[in-house]
Amino acid sequence: MIPGIAILALGYVLSQFYRTFLAVLSVDLGNDLGASPSDLSIASGTWFIVFALAQFPVGVWLDKYGPRRMTAALFAFSAAGGALFLALATSPLHLMIAMGFIGMGCSPVLMAPLFIFAKAFAPARFGLLSAWFVAFGTFGNVAGAKPLAILAETYGWREVMTGLSIVTFLLGVCIFLLVKDPKTDQSETDASGFRSFLTLLKLKYLWPIIPLMAIAYALPAGLRGYWAAPFLSELYSANTATIGTVTLWMALAMIIGSLIYGQLDTKISSRKRLVVTGNALVLASVAVLALQPDLGLSMATGMLVLCCLAGMNQPVLLAHARQFFPPHLVGRGITLMNFFSIGGVGVLQWTTAGLISDDAIENTPFGAFQTLFGFYTIVLGLVLIVYLAARERPNTP
């Protein structure tokens, strides 16, 4: 089981890379493909939307057949094929199509190990194992920052994407060879397919959790994945190297944040209190940037890093929801929550792309980014209030 989890972890590193690399390549893609900031935001959002919609068939397959074959096939062909298509792209439309295929291919690579954790380990360990896995995978954010900038400048972004396509395909093959499906009690196998998602949505205990699930990860992911680049370049005249450095710090903060949450989940009995505290820090960071977007490069970087550090509470929030899933719907339960989490990133990317025009970013960057961070502040504040009504089921450290 350990070699399979290890290779899935490497796959998740690539998945994290693919969801964030556009920020660093934004200048090159603009020059070569004519992609505007809105085009890049929509392309990034497309990855998340396709990834989110794929969670429904992924969840059904996990509960019925296990993760090995599905994860290997999607990663080796859809993700690798999308990366190769992007390397050959000649227009913003090609970029969006490629990101859709990559999103589809990456859709099971986190859910597969989480399903294994839920089936093969004690429930009290789910939050810790999930947080550690996410922390390791977030090294993909690191690779998608300064190292990517260096490789793109040295070899060219098309050559880099071609190489990544080959690596992705080989990892898919390794997943097929090394991952083992966990044992499942066939008496618990539910035959109702997609209708089981409605069963889960009828659980009132999940209702206050879902809105925060849809927004909490969307803020650090959206900022690190795309908005950090135009924010730094337009408001602070940052070049590619500076953007790469700042996004590297943001990526490292996401790793550290995941590890901290994982450790705290084993020591604090109230997951709800932990989630509320973390999101309150995220709320404070975006509120500061909403009030004063041009507070200086160092301070702005600090607020972006704080948002990424405190915003990585998705595994704890998922563990909170996991406590209410029926045993035979664990696969569908975690993929349903992931649908809201990843789908929230895509919807927020598309929404903010429509909210802030390219002309506003170019001509009035202060007002444009004040609107962006103000929008983030209002949305996160509202869903955090809703989450306060969530039922507390004490964790057993």
CSV table of C-alpha atoms in Angstrom, one decimal:
chain,number,residue,atom,x,y,z
A,1,MET,CA,0.0,0.0,0.0
A,2,ILE,CA,2.8,2.4,0.8
A,3,PRO,CA,4.4,2.4,-2.7
A,4,GLY,CA,1.0,3.1,-4.2
A,5,ILE,CA,0.4,6.1,-1.8
A,6,ALA,CA,3.9,7.3,-2.6
A,7,ILE,CA,3.3,7.4,-6.3
A,8,LEU,CA,-0.1,9.0,-5.8
A,9,ALA,CA,1.7,11.7,-3.8
A,10,LEU,CA,4.0,12.4,-6.8
A,11,GLY,CA,0.9,12.6,-9.0
A,12,TYR,CA,-0.6,15.1,-6.6
A,13,VAL,CA,2.5,17.2,-6.8
A,14,LEU,CA,1.9,17.5,-10.5
A,15,SER,CA,-1.8,18.2,-10.0
A,16,GLN,CA,-0.9,21.1,-7.7
A,17,PHE,CA,1.6,22.3,-10.2
A,18,TYR,CA,-1.0,22.3,-13.0
A,19,ARG,CA,-3.5,24.3,-11.0
A,20,THR,CA,-1.1,27.1,-10.3
A,21,PHE,CA,1.6,27.4,-13.1
A,22,LEU,CA,-0.3,29.9,-15.2
A,23,ALA,CA,0.6,32.7,-12.8
A,24,VAL,CA,4.3,32.4,-13.6
A,25,LEU,CA,3.8,31.9,-17.4
A,26,SER,CA,1.3,34.7,-17.7
A,27,VAL,CA,3.7,37.0,-19.5
A,28,ASP,CA,4.9,34.4,-22.0
A,29,LEU,CA,1.3,33.2,-22.7
A,30,GLY,CA,0.2,36.7,-23.3
A,31,ASN,CA,3.1,37.4,-25.7
A,32,ASP,CA,2.8,34.0,-27.6
A,33,LEU,CA,-0.9,33.3,-27.5
A,34,GLY,CA,-2.4,36.8,-27.1
A,35,ALA,CA,-3.9,35.7,-23.8
A,36,SER,CA,-5.3,38.6,-21.7
A,37,PRO,CA,-5.5,38.5,-17.9
A,38,SER,CA,-9.2,37.6,-18.3
A,39,ASP,CA,-8.4,34.8,-20.7
A,40,LEU,CA,-5.8,33.4,-18.2
A,41,SER,CA,-8.3,33.7,-15.3
A,42,ILE,CA,-11.0,31.8,-17.3
A,43,ALA,CA,-8.4,29.2,-18.4
A,44,SER,CA,-7.5,28.7,-14.7
A,45,GLY,CA,-11.1,28.6,-13.8
A,46,THR,CA,-11.8,26.0,-16.5
A,47,TRP,CA,-9.3,23.6,-14.9
A,48,PHE,CA,-11.1,23.8,-11.6
A,49,ILE,CA,-14.6,23.6,-13.1
A,50,VAL,CA,-13.8,20.5,-15.1
A,51,PHE,CA,-12.0,19.0,-12.2
A,52,ALA,CA,-15.0,19.6,-9.9
A,53,LEU,CA,-17.6,18.2,-12.3
A,54,ALA,CA,-15.5,15.1,-12.7
A,55,GLN,CA,-15.8,14.4,-8.9
A,56,PHE,CA,-19.3,12.9,-9.4
A,57,PRO,CA,-18.2,10.0,-11.7
A,58,VAL,CA,-15.0,9.7,-9.7
A,59,GLY,CA,-16.9,9.2,-6.5
A,60,VAL,CA,-19.2,6.5,-7.9
A,61,TRP,CA,-16.2,4.7,-9.4
A,62,LEU,CA,-14.2,4.8,-6.1
A,63,ASP,CA,-17.1,3.3,-4.1
A,64,LYS,CA,-17.8,0.6,-6.7
A,65,TYR,CA,-14.4,-0.4,-8.1
A,66,GLY,CA,-11.6,1.4,-6.2
A,67,PRO,CA,-9.0,4.0,-7.3
A,68,ARG,CA,-6.3,2.2,-9.3
A,69,ARG,CA,-7.5,1.8,-12.9
A,70,MET,CA,-9.5,5.1,-13.1
A,71,THR,CA,-6.7,7.2,-11.6
A,72,ALA,CA,-4.1,5.7,-13.9
A,73,ALA,CA,-6.1,6.1,-17.1
A,74,LEU,CA,-7.2,9.7,-16.5
A,75,PHE,CA,-3.7,10.8,-15.4
A,76,ALA,CA,-1.8,9.0,-18.2
A,77,PHE,CA,-4.1,10.1,-21.1
A,78,SER,CA,-6.2,13.1,-20.2
A,79,ALA,CA,-3.7,15.0,-18.0
A,80,ALA,CA,-0.7,14.1,-20.2
A,81,GLY,CA,-2.6,14.8,-23.4
A,82,GLY,CA,-3.8,18.1,-22.1
A,83,ALA,CA,-0.2,19.1,-21.3
A,84,LEU,CA,1.0,18.2,-24.8
A,85,PHE,CA,-2.0,20.1,-26.4
A,86,LEU,CA,-1.0,23.1,-24.4
A,87,ALA,CA,2.6,22.9,-25.6
A,88,LEU,CA,1.2,23.1,-29.2
A,89,ALA,CA,-1.4,25.8,-28.4
A,90,THR,CA,-1.7,28.8,-30.7
A,91,SER,CA,-4.6,30.7,-29.2
A,92,PRO,CA,-6.3,31.5,-25.9
A,93,LEU,CA,-9.1,29.0,-26.8
A,94,HIS,CA,-6.5,26.2,-27.1
A,95,LEU,CA,-5.2,27.2,-23.7
A,96,MET,CA,-8.7,26.8,-22.2
A,97,ILE,CA,-9.3,23.4,-23.9
A,98,ALA,CA,-5.9,22.1,-22.7
A,99,MET,CA,-6.6,23.2,-19.1
A,100,GLY,CA,-9.9,21.4,-19.2
A,101,PHE,CA,-8.3,18.1,-20.2
A,102,ILE,CA,-5.6,18.5,-17.6
A,103,GLY,CA,-8.3,19.2,-14.9
A,104,MET,CA,-10.1,16.1,-15.9
A,105,GLY,CA,-6.9,14.0,-15.7
A,106,CYS,CA,-6.0,15.3,-12.3
A,107,SER,CA,-9.5,14.9,-10.9
A,108,PRO,CA,-9.0,11.6,-9.0
A,109,VAL,CA,-5.4,12.0,-7.9
A,110,LEU,CA,-6.3,13.4,-4.5
A,111,MET,CA,-9.5,11.5,-4.0
A,112,ALA,CA,-7.8,8.2,-4.5
A,113,PRO,CA,-5.4,8.4,-1.5
A,114,LEU,CA,-8.2,10.0,0.6
A,115,PHE,CA,-10.4,7.1,-0.2
A,116,ILE,CA,-7.6,4.7,0.9
A,117,PHE,CA,-7.1,6.7,4.1
A,118,ALA,CA,-10.8,6.5,4.9
A,119,LYS,CA,-11.0,2.8,4.2
A,120,ALA,CA,-7.7,1.6,5.6
A,121,PHE,CA,-7.0,3.8,8.6
A,122,ALA,CA,-8.9,4.9,11.8
A,123,PRO,CA,-11.3,7.9,11.3
A,124,ALA,CA,-9.4,10.0,13.9
A,125,ARG,CA,-6.3,9.8,11.7
A,126,PHE,CA,-8.1,11.0,8.5
A,127,GLY,CA,-7.5,14.7,9.1
A,128,LEU,CA,-3.8,14.2,9.9
A,129,LEU,CA,-3.1,11.9,6.9
A,130,SER,CA,-5.0,14.2,4.5
A,131,ALA,CA,-3.2,17.3,5.7
A,132,TRP,CA,0.2,15.6,5.4
A,133,PHE,CA,-0.6,14.3,1.9
A,134,VAL,CA,-1.8,17.8,0.8
A,135,ALA,CA,1.3,19.4,2.3
A,136,PHE,CA,3.5,17.1,0.3
A,137,GLY,CA,1.5,17.7,-2.9
A,138,THR,CA,1.8,21.4,-2.4
A,139,PHE,CA,5.4,21.2,-3.3
A,140,GLY,CA,3.9,21.3,-6.8
A,141,ASN,CA,3.1,24.9,-6.0
A,142,VAL,CA,6.8,25.4,-5.3
A,143,ALA,CA,7.8,23.8,-8.6
A,144,GLY,CA,5.2,26.1,-10.3
A,145,ALA,CA,6.9,29.2,-8.9
A,146,LYS,CA,10.6,30.2,-9.2
A,147,PRO,CA,11.8,26.8,-10.6
A,148,LEU,CA,9.3,27.0,-13.4
A,149,ALA,CA,10.2,30.6,-14.2
A,150,ILE,CA,13.9,29.6,-14.4
A,151,LEU,CA,13.1,26.6,-16.7
A,152,ALA,CA,10.8,28.6,-18.9
A,153,GLU,CA,13.4,31.4,-19.4
A,154,THR,CA,16.2,28.8,-20.1
A,155,TYR,CA,14.4,26.3,-22.4
A,156,GLY,CA,11.1,27.9,-23.4
A,157,TRP,CA,7.7,27.3,-21.9
A,158,ARG,CA,6.6,25.0,-24.8
A,159,GLU,CA,9.6,22.7,-24.3
A,160,VAL,CA,8.8,22.6,-20.5
A,161,MET,CA,5.2,21.6,-21.1
A,162,THR,CA,6.3,18.9,-23.5
A,163,GLY,CA,8.6,17.4,-20.9
A,164,LEU,CA,5.8,17.6,-18.3
A,165,SER,CA,3.5,15.7,-20.6
A,166,ILE,CA,6.0,12.8,-20.8
A,167,VAL,CA,6.5,12.8,-17.0
A,168,THR,CA,2.7,12.8,-16.4
A,169,PHE,CA,2.2,9.9,-18.7
A,170,LEU,CA,4.9,7.8,-17.0
A,171,LEU,CA,3.5,8.6,-13.6
A,172,GLY,CA,0.1,7.4,-14.8
A,173,VAL,CA,1.7,4.1,-15.8
A,174,CYS,CA,3.3,3.8,-12.4
A,175,ILE,CA,0.0,4.4,-10.7
A,176,PHE,CA,-1.5,1.5,-12.5
A,177,LEU,CA,1.4,-0.8,-11.5
A,178,LEU,CA,1.8,0.2,-7.9
A,179,VAL,CA,-1.6,1.3,-6.4
A,180,LYS,CA,-3.7,-1.4,-4.8
A,181,ASP,CA,-7.4,-1.0,-4.3
A,182,PRO,CA,-8.4,-1.2,-0.6
A,183,LYS,CA,-10.6,-4.0,0.5
A,184,THR,CA,-14.3,-3.1,0.4
A,185,ASP,CA,-17.2,-4.8,2.2
A,186,GLN,CA,-19.3,-5.8,-0.8
A,187,SER,CA,-22.4,-5.8,1.5
A,188,GLU,CA,-21.9,-2.0,1.8
A,189,THR,CA,-21.6,-1.3,-1.9
A,190,ASP,CA,-24.4,1.0,-2.9
A,191,ALA,CA,-25.9,0.4,-6.3
A,192,SER,CA,-27.9,3.7,-6.6
A,193,GLY,CA,-25.0,5.5,-8.4
A,194,PHE,CA,-25.4,9.2,-8.7
A,195,ARG,CA,-28.6,9.2,-6.6
A,196,SER,CA,-26.4,8.7,-3.6
A,197,PHE,CA,-25.1,12.2,-3.9
A,198,LEU,CA,-28.7,13.4,-3.3
A,199,THR,CA,-28.7,11.2,-0.2
A,200,LEU,CA,-25.6,13.0,1.1
A,201,LEU,CA,-27.0,16.5,0.2
A,202,LYS,CA,-30.1,15.7,2.4
A,203,LEU,CA,-27.8,15.4,5.5
A,204,LYS,CA,-28.6,18.7,7.2
A,205,TYR,CA,-25.3,18.5,9.2
A,206,LEU,CA,-23.4,19.2,5.9
A,207,TRP,CA,-25.4,22.3,5.0
A,208,PRO,CA,-23.5,24.8,7.1
A,209,ILE,CA,-20.2,23.2,6.0
A,210,ILE,CA,-20.7,23.2,2.3
A,211,PRO,CA,-20.6,27.1,1.7
A,212,LEU,CA,-17.3,27.4,3.5
A,213,MET,CA,-16.0,24.3,1.7
A,214,ALA,CA,-16.7,26.2,-1.5
A,215,ILE,CA,-14.9,29.4,-0.5
A,216,ALA,CA,-12.1,28.6,2.0
A,217,TYR,CA,-9.7,27.0,-0.4
A,218,ALA,CA,-10.7,29.3,-3.3
A,219,LEU,CA,-9.0,32.3,-1.8
A,220,PRO,CA,-5.4,31.0,-1.4
A,221,ALA,CA,-5.8,28.9,-4.6
A,222,GLY,CA,-7.1,31.8,-6.7
A,223,LEU,CA,-4.5,34.2,-5.4
A,224,ARG,CA,-1.5,31.8,-5.7
A,225,GLY,CA,-2.8,30.3,-8.9
A,226,TYR,CA,-3.5,33.5,-10.8
A,227,TRP,CA,-4.3,36.8,-9.3
A,228,ALA,CA,-0.9,37.3,-7.5
A,229,ALA,CA,0.8,37.8,-10.9
A,230,PRO,CA,-1.3,40.7,-12.3
A,231,PHE,CA,-1.6,42.2,-8.7
A,232,LEU,CA,2.2,42.3,-8.4
A,233,SER,CA,3.0,43.3,-12.0
A,234,GLU,CA,0.4,46.1,-12.4
A,235,LEU,CA,0.4,47.6,-8.9
A,236,TYR,CA,4.1,47.1,-8.1
A,237,SER,CA,5.7,46.8,-11.5
A,238,ALA,CA,7.1,43.3,-10.6
A,239,ASN,CA,8.9,41.3,-13.2
A,240,THR,CA,8.7,37.6,-13.8
A,241,ALA,CA,11.5,36.9,-11.3
A,242,THR,CA,9.9,38.9,-8.5
A,243,ILE,CA,6.5,37.2,-9.2
A,244,GLY,CA,8.2,33.9,-9.1
A,245,THR,CA,9.8,34.7,-5.7
A,246,VAL,CA,6.6,35.9,-4.1
A,247,THR,CA,4.6,33.0,-5.4
A,248,LEU,CA,7.3,30.7,-4.1
A,249,TRP,CA,6.8,32.1,-0.6
A,250,MET,CA,3.1,31.7,-1.0
A,251,ALA,CA,3.6,28.0,-2.0
A,252,LEU,CA,5.9,27.4,0.9
A,253,ALA,CA,3.3,28.9,3.2
A,254,MET,CA,0.7,26.5,1.9
A,255,ILE,CA,2.9,23.6,2.7
A,256,ILE,CA,3.6,24.8,6.2
A,257,GLY,CA,0.0,25.7,6.7
A,258,SER,CA,-1.1,22.1,5.8
A,259,LEU,CA,1.4,20.6,8.2
A,260,ILE,CA,0.4,22.9,11.0
A,261,TYR,CA,-3.3,22.1,10.5
A,262,GLY,CA,-2.5,18.4,10.4
A,263,GLN,CA,-0.7,18.5,13.7
A,264,LEU,CA,-3.3,20.7,15.4
A,265,ASP,CA,-6.1,18.3,14.2
A,266,THR,CA,-4.5,15.5,16.4
A,267,LYS,CA,-4.3,17.8,19.4
A,268,ILE,CA,-7.4,19.9,19.4
A,269,SER,CA,-10.8,18.3,20.0
A,270,SER,CA,-12.8,21.0,18.2
A,271,ARG,CA,-12.2,21.0,14.4
A,272,LYS,CA,-14.8,23.7,14.1
A,273,ARG,CA,-12.9,26.1,16.3
A,274,LEU,CA,-9.7,25.4,14.4
A,275,VAL,CA,-11.4,26.1,11.1
A,276,VAL,CA,-13.0,29.3,12.3
A,277,THR,CA,-9.7,30.6,13.7
A,278,GLY,CA,-7.8,29.9,10.4
A,279,ASN,CA,-10.4,31.5,8.2
A,280,ALA,CA,-10.6,34.5,10.5
A,281,LEU,CA,-6.9,35.1,9.8
A,282,VAL,CA,-7.5,34.7,6.0
A,283,LEU,CA,-10.4,37.2,6.4
A,284,ALA,CA,-8.1,39.7,8.1
A,285,SER,CA,-5.4,39.4,5.4
A,286,VAL,CA,-7.8,40.1,2.5
A,287,ALA,CA,-9.5,42.8,4.4
A,288,VAL,CA,-6.2,44.7,4.8
A,289,LEU,CA,-5.5,44.4,1.1
A,290,ALA,CA,-9.0,45.6,0.3
A,291,LEU,CA,-8.5,48.7,2.4
A,292,GLN,CA,-5.0,49.4,1.1
A,293,PRO,CA,-3.9,47.4,-1.9
A,294,ASP,CA,-0.7,49.5,-2.4
A,295,LEU,CA,0.7,49.2,1.1
A,296,GLY,CA,4.1,48.3,-0.2
A,297,LEU,CA,5.6,45.2,-1.7
A,298,SER,CA,6.9,43.7,1.5
A,299,MET,CA,3.6,44.2,3.4
A,300,ALA,CA,1.5,43.0,0.4
A,301,THR,CA,3.7,39.9,0.2
A,302,GLY,CA,3.2,39.3,3.9
A,303,MET,CA,-0.6,39.5,3.5
A,304,LEU,CA,-0.6,37.1,0.6
A,305,VAL,CA,1.6,34.7,2.5
A,306,LEU,CA,-0.6,34.9,5.6
A,307,CYS,CA,-3.7,34.1,3.4
A,308,CYS,CA,-1.9,31.0,2.0
A,309,LEU,CA,-0.7,29.9,5.4
A,310,ALA,CA,-4.0,30.2,7.2
A,311,GLY,CA,-6.1,29.2,4.2
A,312,MET,CA,-4.9,25.6,4.0
A,313,ASN,CA,-7.6,24.3,6.4
A,314,GLN,CA,-9.4,22.2,3.7
A,315,PRO,CA,-8.3,18.8,5.1
A,316,VAL,CA,-9.6,19.7,8.6
A,317,LEU,CA,-12.9,21.0,7.1
A,318,LEU,CA,-13.1,17.8,5.0
A,319,ALA,CA,-12.5,15.8,8.2
A,320,HIS,CA,-15.3,17.7,9.9
A,321,ALA,CA,-17.7,16.7,7.1
A,322,ARG,CA,-16.3,13.1,6.9
A,323,GLN,CA,-17.7,12.4,10.4
A,324,PHE,CA,-21.2,12.6,9.0
A,325,PHE,CA,-20.8,10.3,5.9
A,326,PRO,CA,-22.4,6.8,5.9
A,327,PRO,CA,-19.7,4.1,5.6
A,328,HIS,CA,-20.8,2.9,2.2
A,329,LEU,CA,-20.8,6.5,0.8
A,330,VAL,CA,-17.3,7.5,1.9
A,331,GLY,CA,-16.0,7.8,-1.7
A,332,ARG,CA,-18.9,9.8,-2.9
A,333,GLY,CA,-18.8,11.9,0.3
A,334,ILE,CA,-15.2,13.0,0.0
A,335,THR,CA,-15.6,13.7,-3.8
A,336,LEU,CA,-18.8,15.7,-3.1
A,337,MET,CA,-17.0,17.9,-0.7
A,338,ASN,CA,-14.1,18.2,-3.1
A,339,PHE,CA,-16.6,19.1,-5.8
A,340,PHE,CA,-17.6,22.1,-3.8
A,341,SER,CA,-14.0,22.9,-2.8
A,342,ILE,CA,-12.5,22.8,-6.3
A,343,GLY,CA,-15.7,24.0,-8.0
A,344,GLY,CA,-15.7,27.0,-5.7
A,345,VAL,CA,-12.2,27.9,-7.0
A,346,GLY,CA,-13.4,27.8,-10.6
A,347,VAL,CA,-16.6,29.7,-10.0
A,348,LEU,CA,-14.7,32.4,-8.0
A,349,GLN,CA,-12.1,32.6,-10.8
A,350,TRP,CA,-14.7,33.1,-13.4
A,351,THR,CA,-16.7,35.6,-11.2
A,352,THR,CA,-13.6,37.7,-10.5
A,353,ALA,CA,-12.6,37.6,-14.2
A,354,GLY,CA,-16.0,39.1,-15.0
A,355,LEU,CA,-15.9,41.5,-12.1
A,356,ILE,CA,-12.5,43.1,-13.0
A,357,SER,CA,-12.0,44.0,-16.6
A,358,ASP,CA,-8.6,44.0,-18.3
A,359,ASP,CA,-9.0,47.8,-18.9
A,360,ALA,CA,-9.5,48.3,-15.2
A,361,ILE,CA,-6.4,46.3,-14.3
A,362,GLU,CA,-4.3,48.2,-16.8
A,363,ASN,CA,-5.7,51.7,-16.2
A,364,THR,CA,-6.9,51.8,-12.6
A,365,PRO,CA,-5.1,48.9,-10.8
A,366,PHE,CA,-5.6,50.3,-7.3
A,367,GLY,CA,-9.4,50.3,-7.8
A,368,ALA,CA,-9.4,47.0,-9.6
A,369,PHE,CA,-7.6,45.1,-6.9
A,370,GLN,CA,-9.5,47.0,-4.1
A,371,THR,CA,-12.6,45.5,-5.7
A,372,LEU,CA,-11.1,42.0,-5.9
A,373,PHE,CA,-10.0,41.9,-2.3
A,374,GLY,CA,-13.2,43.6,-1.1
A,375,PHE,CA,-15.2,40.9,-2.9
A,376,TYR,CA,-13.1,38.2,-1.2
A,377,THR,CA,-13.7,39.8,2.2
A,378,ILE,CA,-17.4,40.0,1.8
A,379,VAL,CA,-17.9,36.4,0.5
A,380,LEU,CA,-15.6,34.8,3.0
A,381,GLY,CA,-17.2,36.8,5.9
A,382,LEU,CA,-20.7,35.6,4.9
A,383,VAL,CA,-19.9,31.9,4.6
A,384,LEU,CA,-17.9,32.0,7.8
A,385,ILE,CA,-21.0,33.3,9.6
A,386,VAL,CA,-23.0,30.4,8.1
A,387,TYR,CA,-20.4,27.9,9.2
A,388,LEU,CA,-20.8,29.0,12.8
A,389,ALA,CA,-24.1,27.0,12.8
A,390,ALA,CA,-22.3,23.8,11.9
A,391,ARG,CA,-22.8,20.9,14.4
A,392,GLU,CA,-19.7,20.1,16.5
A,393,ARG,CA,-18.8,16.5,16.8
A,394,PRO,CA,-15.6,16.4,18.9
A,395,ASN,CA,-12.5,14.9,17.3
A,396,THR,CA,-10.7,12.2,19.2
A,397,PRO,CA,-7.0,13.1,19.0
